[in-house]
Amino acid sequence: MAGISPRTGREPAVSIVMSGGYEDDRDDGDEVLYTGEGGNDASARRQIADQTLTKGNLALARNLTLGTPVRVFRGHRLDSKYAPPVGYRYDGLYRVEDMWAASGIAGFRIYRFRLRRSEGQAAPWTVQPGVLGPAPRTAGWVQRVVRDSALSRRVKELHGFRCQVCGITIETAGGFYAEGAHIRPLGSPHDGPDVEENILCLCPNHHVMFDLGSLTVGDDLGIVGAPGKLRLVDGHLPGQDFLRYHREHYAELRRPPAQSEE
Amino acid sequence: MAGISPRTGREPAVSIVMSGGYEDDRDDGDEVLYTGEGGNDASARRQIADQTLTKGNLALARNLTLGTPVRVFRGHRLDSKYAPPVGYRYDGLYRVEDMWAASGIAGFRIYRFRLRRSEGQAAPWTVQPGVLGPAPRTAGWVQRVVRDSALSRRVKELHGFRCQVCGITIETAGGFYAEGAHIRPLGSPHDGPDVEENILCLCPNHHVMFDLGSLTVGDDLGIVGAPGKLRLVDGHLPGQDFLRYHREHYAELRRPPAQSEE
């Protein structure tokens, strides 16, 4: 099985296989430090050249920027207590939380990716005898990138990753970055639906402002809290009902009243 | 015991008490929908007037904007399976994840706050007989606001919540919003320390760019990836070692290479 696939570099990776061979890998079960591909002598299991930010490595950079999770498989030859006894095992979806360049054990440049297992999945290795549960989560580490879904990714692509309020986009090694913001929030008690009409494509700044009520959108798509009107593209129209729900519940937060004395 | 304290509205709340009396409260243990204060007839346990975004309600808005958690106490008169049998119980730190205005059961305007218990704390109620574990977390809901710490809050206050790259700040009902960005990341394998010299005050857009390597800072504090130099204030100087660590590990990600063909 291949390590990272697909590895055209044009799309985020769908799956990766951990099967040993990369001396800089580290496997804590729920958290993995995954070494990028290239420059590796598989038979000797060590790095013999620098890695480049291309192909599979560029694909994983796109997973980070887009918030797209990747499927992780572990092979039996992996030197880890989380390796399956035989064959290959599918171990669920992992998020790419961070990536950076480093000098590996052998002194060559490698790319390292921190992967974290998405919540709400039973861990296959906990049912195996002699294997402990997952390592405790590192405290204090917070990733800035917002998780993605197929729907919000589609909305972002329709808008070319440009913010519907200010028109900017953020360029990263993994491509353009924007965030899908739900207009009527998901989850009880708001119970907004996860549909494209309930999603805006926003830059992080305007996403925070929208979530905190500093910015709302009128029936005419005029923006309250920033200049202009909401930018539209063919194929995506935010729902008036959702915008109204947001106004009714968040617009009042927009301007703080004068502080009253006790 | 008072509901929200302190309630000057100038500082985030330190603690809240859930002791019943607010018909719009909802208690799922780890997740709470907390009704703001005011307009309530405590003896009849119902709303008799509109609430305003002042005093304790404004304090909780500041918890949301600043990412400051609040201590939650439950009283025995609370109508919830998570209430203690007698007296008041300290139930740990909760984050204010969301707030909005709504029309309550009695038809008056109320402010609602969604609180979520911070991770890594044992739940007091799980050791009580006859009480189930916490409710499962609502799937799919993502809060945009980044968690805070005392250190990063101090850095943000020193900078007046202005981004050290672009100088903007974000105004919300709960005051100014900015984010504390660790230069050398916390957690293994980076193991950056949680000290003021390792924190920058950034707007969300420049925080994302910094985390994804689209923006780095040179030894002369010149910004690579945006115009100008890092803005400084008295009393806070980012560490050169931390900036160098960030450059060495993230600067290479800045410009994607031309995509290579397979």
CSV table of C-alpha atoms in Angstrom, one decimal, chain B residues 5-251:
chain,number,residue,atom,x,y,z
B,5,SER,CA,-20.4,37.6,40.1
B,6,PRO,CA,-18.8,40.1,40.0
B,7,ARG,CA,-21.5,41.9,38.0
B,8,THR,CA,-20.0,45.4,37.4
B,9,GLY,CA,-19.9,44.6,33.7
B,10,ARG,CA,-16.3,45.8,33.5
B,11,GLU,CA,-14.7,42.4,34.0
B,12,PRO,CA,-15.5,38.9,33.0
B,13,ALA,CA,-17.5,36.9,35.5
B,14,VAL,CA,-15.6,34.8,37.9
B,15,SER,CA,-18.4,32.5,39.0
B,16,ILE,CA,-22.0,31.8,38.4
B,17,VAL,CA,-24.5,29.9,40.6
B,18,MET,CA,-27.3,27.7,39.2
B,19,SER,CA,-29.9,27.4,41.9
B,20,GLY,CA,-33.1,27.3,40.0
B,21,GLY,CA,-35.6,30.1,39.5
B,22,TYR,CA,-34.9,30.7,35.8
B,23,GLU,CA,-37.4,28.8,33.8
B,24,ASP,CA,-35.3,29.0,30.6
B,25,ASP,CA,-32.2,27.3,32.0
B,26,ARG,CA,-31.3,23.9,30.7
B,27,ASP,CA,-28.8,21.7,32.3
B,28,ASP,CA,-27.2,18.8,30.5
B,29,GLY,CA,-24.3,18.5,32.9
B,30,ASP,CA,-21.3,19.2,30.7
B,31,GLU,CA,-23.4,21.6,28.6
B,32,VAL,CA,-25.6,24.3,30.1
B,33,LEU,CA,-27.9,26.9,28.7
B,34,TYR,CA,-27.8,29.6,31.2
B,35,THR,CA,-30.2,32.4,31.3
B,36,GLY,CA,-28.9,35.9,32.0
B,37,GLU,CA,-29.9,37.9,35.0
B,38,GLY,CA,-32.7,40.3,35.5
B,39,GLY,CA,-36.5,40.6,34.8
B,40,ASN,CA,-37.1,37.5,36.9
B,41,ASP,CA,-39.5,36.9,39.8
B,42,ALA,CA,-37.4,34.5,41.9
B,43,SER,CA,-40.3,33.4,44.1
B,44,ALA,CA,-42.6,32.7,41.2
B,45,ARG,CA,-39.6,31.3,39.2
B,46,ARG,CA,-40.6,33.1,36.0
B,47,GLN,CA,-39.7,36.1,33.8
B,48,ILE,CA,-41.7,39.2,34.3
B,49,ALA,CA,-39.7,41.8,32.2
B,50,ASP,CA,-37.0,42.1,29.5
B,51,GLN,CA,-33.4,41.5,30.3
B,52,THR,CA,-30.7,44.0,29.3
B,53,LEU,CA,-27.1,43.5,28.3
B,54,THR,CA,-25.7,45.1,31.4
B,55,LYS,CA,-24.1,44.1,34.7
B,56,GLY,CA,-23.8,40.3,35.0
B,57,ASN,CA,-25.0,39.7,31.5
B,58,LEU,CA,-22.3,42.0,30.1
B,59,ALA,CA,-19.8,40.3,32.3
B,60,LEU,CA,-20.6,36.9,30.7
B,61,ALA,CA,-20.4,38.6,27.3
B,62,ARG,CA,-16.8,39.5,28.3
B,63,ASN,CA,-16.1,35.8,29.2
B,64,LEU,CA,-17.1,34.9,25.6
B,65,THR,CA,-15.0,37.5,23.9
B,66,LEU,CA,-12.0,37.0,26.1
B,67,GLY,CA,-12.3,33.2,26.2
B,68,THR,CA,-12.1,33.4,30.0
B,69,PRO,CA,-13.7,30.4,31.7
B,70,VAL,CA,-16.2,30.8,34.6
B,71,ARG,CA,-16.6,28.8,37.8
B,72,VAL,CA,-19.9,27.0,38.0
B,73,PHE,CA,-21.7,26.2,41.2
B,74,ARG,CA,-24.9,24.2,41.4
B,75,GLY,CA,-27.3,24.5,44.3
B,76,HIS,CA,-29.6,21.8,45.7
B,77,ARG,CA,-32.8,23.7,44.7
B,78,LEU,CA,-31.8,23.5,41.0
B,79,ASP,CA,-34.4,21.4,39.1
B,80,SER,CA,-31.9,19.1,37.4
B,81,LYS,CA,-30.5,15.7,37.9
B,82,TYR,CA,-27.1,17.3,38.2
B,83,ALA,CA,-28.1,19.2,41.3
B,84,PRO,CA,-26.3,18.3,44.5
B,85,PRO,CA,-28.5,16.7,47.3
B,86,VAL,CA,-27.7,19.5,49.7
B,87,GLY,CA,-26.0,22.8,49.7
B,88,TYR,CA,-23.9,24.2,46.9
B,89,ARG,CA,-21.3,22.2,44.9
B,90,TYR,CA,-18.4,23.6,42.9
B,91,ASP,CA,-18.6,21.9,39.5
B,92,GLY,CA,-15.5,23.2,37.8
B,93,LEU,CA,-14.6,25.6,35.0
B,94,TYR,CA,-16.9,26.2,32.0
B,95,ARG,CA,-16.3,28.1,28.8
B,96,VAL,CA,-18.9,30.5,27.5
B,97,GLU,CA,-19.1,29.2,24.0
B,98,ASP,CA,-22.0,31.3,22.6
B,99,MET,CA,-24.6,33.9,23.6
B,100,TRP,CA,-27.7,35.3,22.0
B,101,ALA,CA,-30.9,37.2,22.7
B,102,ALA,CA,-34.1,35.2,22.6
B,103,SER,CA,-37.7,35.4,23.6
B,104,GLY,CA,-38.1,33.2,26.7
B,105,ILE,CA,-40.9,30.9,27.7
B,106,ALA,CA,-42.8,33.9,29.3
B,107,GLY,CA,-42.4,36.0,26.2
B,108,PHE,CA,-39.8,38.5,27.5
B,109,ARG,CA,-36.4,39.0,26.0
B,110,ILE,CA,-33.7,37.0,27.7
B,111,TYR,CA,-30.0,36.5,27.1
B,112,ARG,CA,-28.9,32.9,26.8
B,113,PHE,CA,-25.4,31.7,27.3
B,114,ARG,CA,-24.1,28.3,26.2
B,115,LEU,CA,-21.6,27.0,28.7
B,116,ARG,CA,-19.4,24.0,28.2
B,117,ARG,CA,-17.4,22.3,30.9
B,118,SER,CA,-13.6,22.5,30.2
B,119,GLU,CA,-11.9,19.3,29.5
B,120,GLY,CA,-9.7,17.4,31.9
B,121,GLN,CA,-11.8,17.8,35.0
B,122,ALA,CA,-13.5,14.9,36.8
B,123,ALA,CA,-17.3,15.5,36.9
B,124,PRO,CA,-18.6,15.6,40.5
B,125,TRP,CA,-21.9,14.2,39.6
B,126,THR,CA,-20.6,11.0,38.1
B,127,VAL,CA,-19.8,9.7,41.6
B,128,GLN,CA,-23.3,10.3,42.9
B,129,PRO,CA,-25.7,7.3,42.9
B,130,GLY,CA,-28.5,7.4,40.4
B,131,VAL,CA,-27.0,10.0,38.2
B,132,LEU,CA,-25.9,9.2,34.7
B,133,GLY,CA,-22.8,10.4,33.0
B,134,PRO,CA,-22.7,13.6,31.0
B,135,ALA,CA,-24.8,14.1,27.9
B,136,PRO,CA,-23.0,13.4,24.6
B,137,ARG,CA,-21.5,16.4,23.0
B,138,THR,CA,-23.5,18.0,20.3
B,139,ALA,CA,-21.8,17.0,17.0
B,140,GLY,CA,-20.8,19.5,14.5
B,141,TRP,CA,-20.8,22.6,16.5
B,142,VAL,CA,-17.6,24.6,16.3
B,143,GLN,CA,-16.9,27.8,18.2
B,144,ARG,CA,-14.7,30.3,16.4
B,145,VAL,CA,-13.3,31.9,19.5
B,146,VAL,CA,-9.9,30.8,20.7
B,147,ARG,CA,-9.4,29.8,24.3
B,148,ASP,CA,-7.5,32.2,26.4
B,149,SER,CA,-5.1,31.9,29.3
B,150,ALA,CA,-4.1,34.4,31.9
B,151,LEU,CA,-0.8,35.0,30.1
B,152,SER,CA,-2.2,35.6,26.7
B,153,ARG,CA,-4.9,37.8,28.1
B,154,ARG,CA,-2.2,40.0,29.7
B,155,VAL,CA,-0.3,40.2,26.4
B,156,LYS,CA,-3.5,41.2,24.6
B,157,GLU,CA,-4.3,43.8,27.2
B,158,LEU,CA,-0.7,45.3,26.9
B,159,HIS,CA,-1.4,45.7,23.2
B,160,GLY,CA,-4.9,47.1,23.7
B,161,PHE,CA,-6.2,44.1,21.7
B,162,ARG,CA,-4.6,45.4,18.6
B,163,CYS,CA,-3.0,43.0,16.1
B,164,GLN,CA,0.8,43.3,16.2
B,165,VAL,CA,0.8,42.8,12.4
B,166,CYS,CA,-1.9,45.1,11.1
B,167,GLY,CA,-3.0,47.1,14.1
B,168,ILE,CA,-6.7,46.4,13.9
B,169,THR,CA,-8.9,45.2,16.8
B,170,ILE,CA,-12.4,43.6,16.7
B,171,GLU,CA,-15.1,45.2,18.7
B,172,THR,CA,-17.8,43.0,20.2
B,173,ALA,CA,-20.6,43.4,22.8
B,174,GLY,CA,-18.2,41.9,25.3
B,175,GLY,CA,-15.3,44.3,24.5
B,176,PHE,CA,-12.3,44.0,22.2
B,177,TYR,CA,-11.3,40.7,20.7
B,178,ALA,CA,-7.9,39.5,19.8
B,179,GLU,CA,-6.0,36.2,20.0
B,180,GLY,CA,-2.8,35.2,21.8
B,181,ALA,CA,-0.7,33.2,19.3
B,182,HIS,CA,2.2,31.1,20.6
B,183,ILE,CA,5.3,31.6,18.5
B,184,ARG,CA,7.0,28.3,19.3
B,185,PRO,CA,4.0,26.0,19.6
B,186,LEU,CA,3.1,24.4,22.9
B,187,GLY,CA,3.1,20.7,23.3
B,188,SER,CA,5.5,18.0,22.0
B,189,PRO,CA,7.6,18.0,19.9
B,190,HIS,CA,7.9,21.8,19.8
B,191,ASP,CA,7.7,22.2,23.5
B,192,GLY,CA,7.4,26.0,23.4
B,193,PRO,CA,7.0,27.5,26.9
B,194,ASP,CA,3.9,29.3,28.0
B,195,VAL,CA,5.5,32.7,28.7
B,196,GLU,CA,4.7,36.2,27.5
B,197,GLU,CA,7.8,36.4,25.4
B,198,ASN,CA,6.4,33.4,23.4
B,199,ILE,CA,3.0,35.0,22.7
B,200,LEU,CA,2.0,37.5,20.0
B,201,CYS,CA,-1.3,39.5,20.0
B,202,LEU,CA,-2.8,38.9,16.6
B,203,CYS,CA,-6.2,39.3,14.8
B,204,PRO,CA,-7.7,36.0,13.7
B,205,ASN,CA,-6.6,36.5,10.1
B,206,HIS,CA,-2.9,37.0,11.0
B,207,HIS,CA,-3.1,34.2,13.5
B,208,VAL,CA,-4.1,31.7,10.8
B,209,MET,CA,-1.4,33.0,8.6
B,210,PHE,CA,1.2,32.7,11.3
B,211,ASP,CA,0.2,29.2,12.2
B,212,LEU,CA,0.3,28.1,8.6
B,213,GLY,CA,3.6,29.7,7.8
B,214,SER,CA,2.3,32.4,5.5
B,215,LEU,CA,3.7,35.0,7.8
B,216,THR,CA,7.0,35.0,9.8
B,217,VAL,CA,9.0,37.6,11.7
B,218,GLY,CA,12.7,38.3,11.2
B,219,ASP,CA,15.4,39.1,13.7
B,220,ASP,CA,14.8,42.8,13.0
B,221,LEU,CA,11.1,42.2,13.7
B,222,GLY,CA,10.4,42.8,10.0
B,223,ILE,CA,7.3,40.9,8.9
B,224,VAL,CA,7.7,38.5,6.0
B,225,GLY,CA,4.3,37.9,4.3
B,226,ALA,CA,2.8,41.3,5.2
B,227,PRO,CA,4.0,44.9,5.1
B,228,GLY,CA,6.0,46.6,7.9
B,229,LYS,CA,7.4,45.6,11.2
B,230,LEU,CA,5.9,43.9,14.3
B,231,ARG,CA,4.2,46.5,16.5
B,232,LEU,CA,5.7,46.7,19.9
B,233,VAL,CA,4.5,48.1,23.2
B,234,ASP,CA,6.3,48.7,26.5
B,235,GLY,CA,6.5,45.7,28.7
B,236,HIS,CA,6.2,43.0,26.0
B,237,LEU,CA,9.1,41.9,23.7
B,238,PRO,CA,8.8,38.6,21.8
B,239,GLY,CA,11.8,36.3,22.2
B,240,GLN,CA,14.3,36.2,19.4
B,241,ASP,CA,14.8,32.4,20.0
B,242,PHE,CA,11.1,31.8,19.6
B,243,LEU,CA,10.8,33.8,16.4
B,244,ARG,CA,13.8,32.0,15.0
B,245,TYR,CA,12.2,28.6,15.9
B,246,HIS,CA,9.1,29.6,14.1
B,247,ARG,CA,11.0,30.8,11.0
B,248,GLU,CA,13.1,27.6,10.9
B,249,HIS,CA,10.1,25.4,11.1
B,250,TYR,CA,7.4,27.3,9.3
B,251,ALA,CA,9.0,29.8,6.9
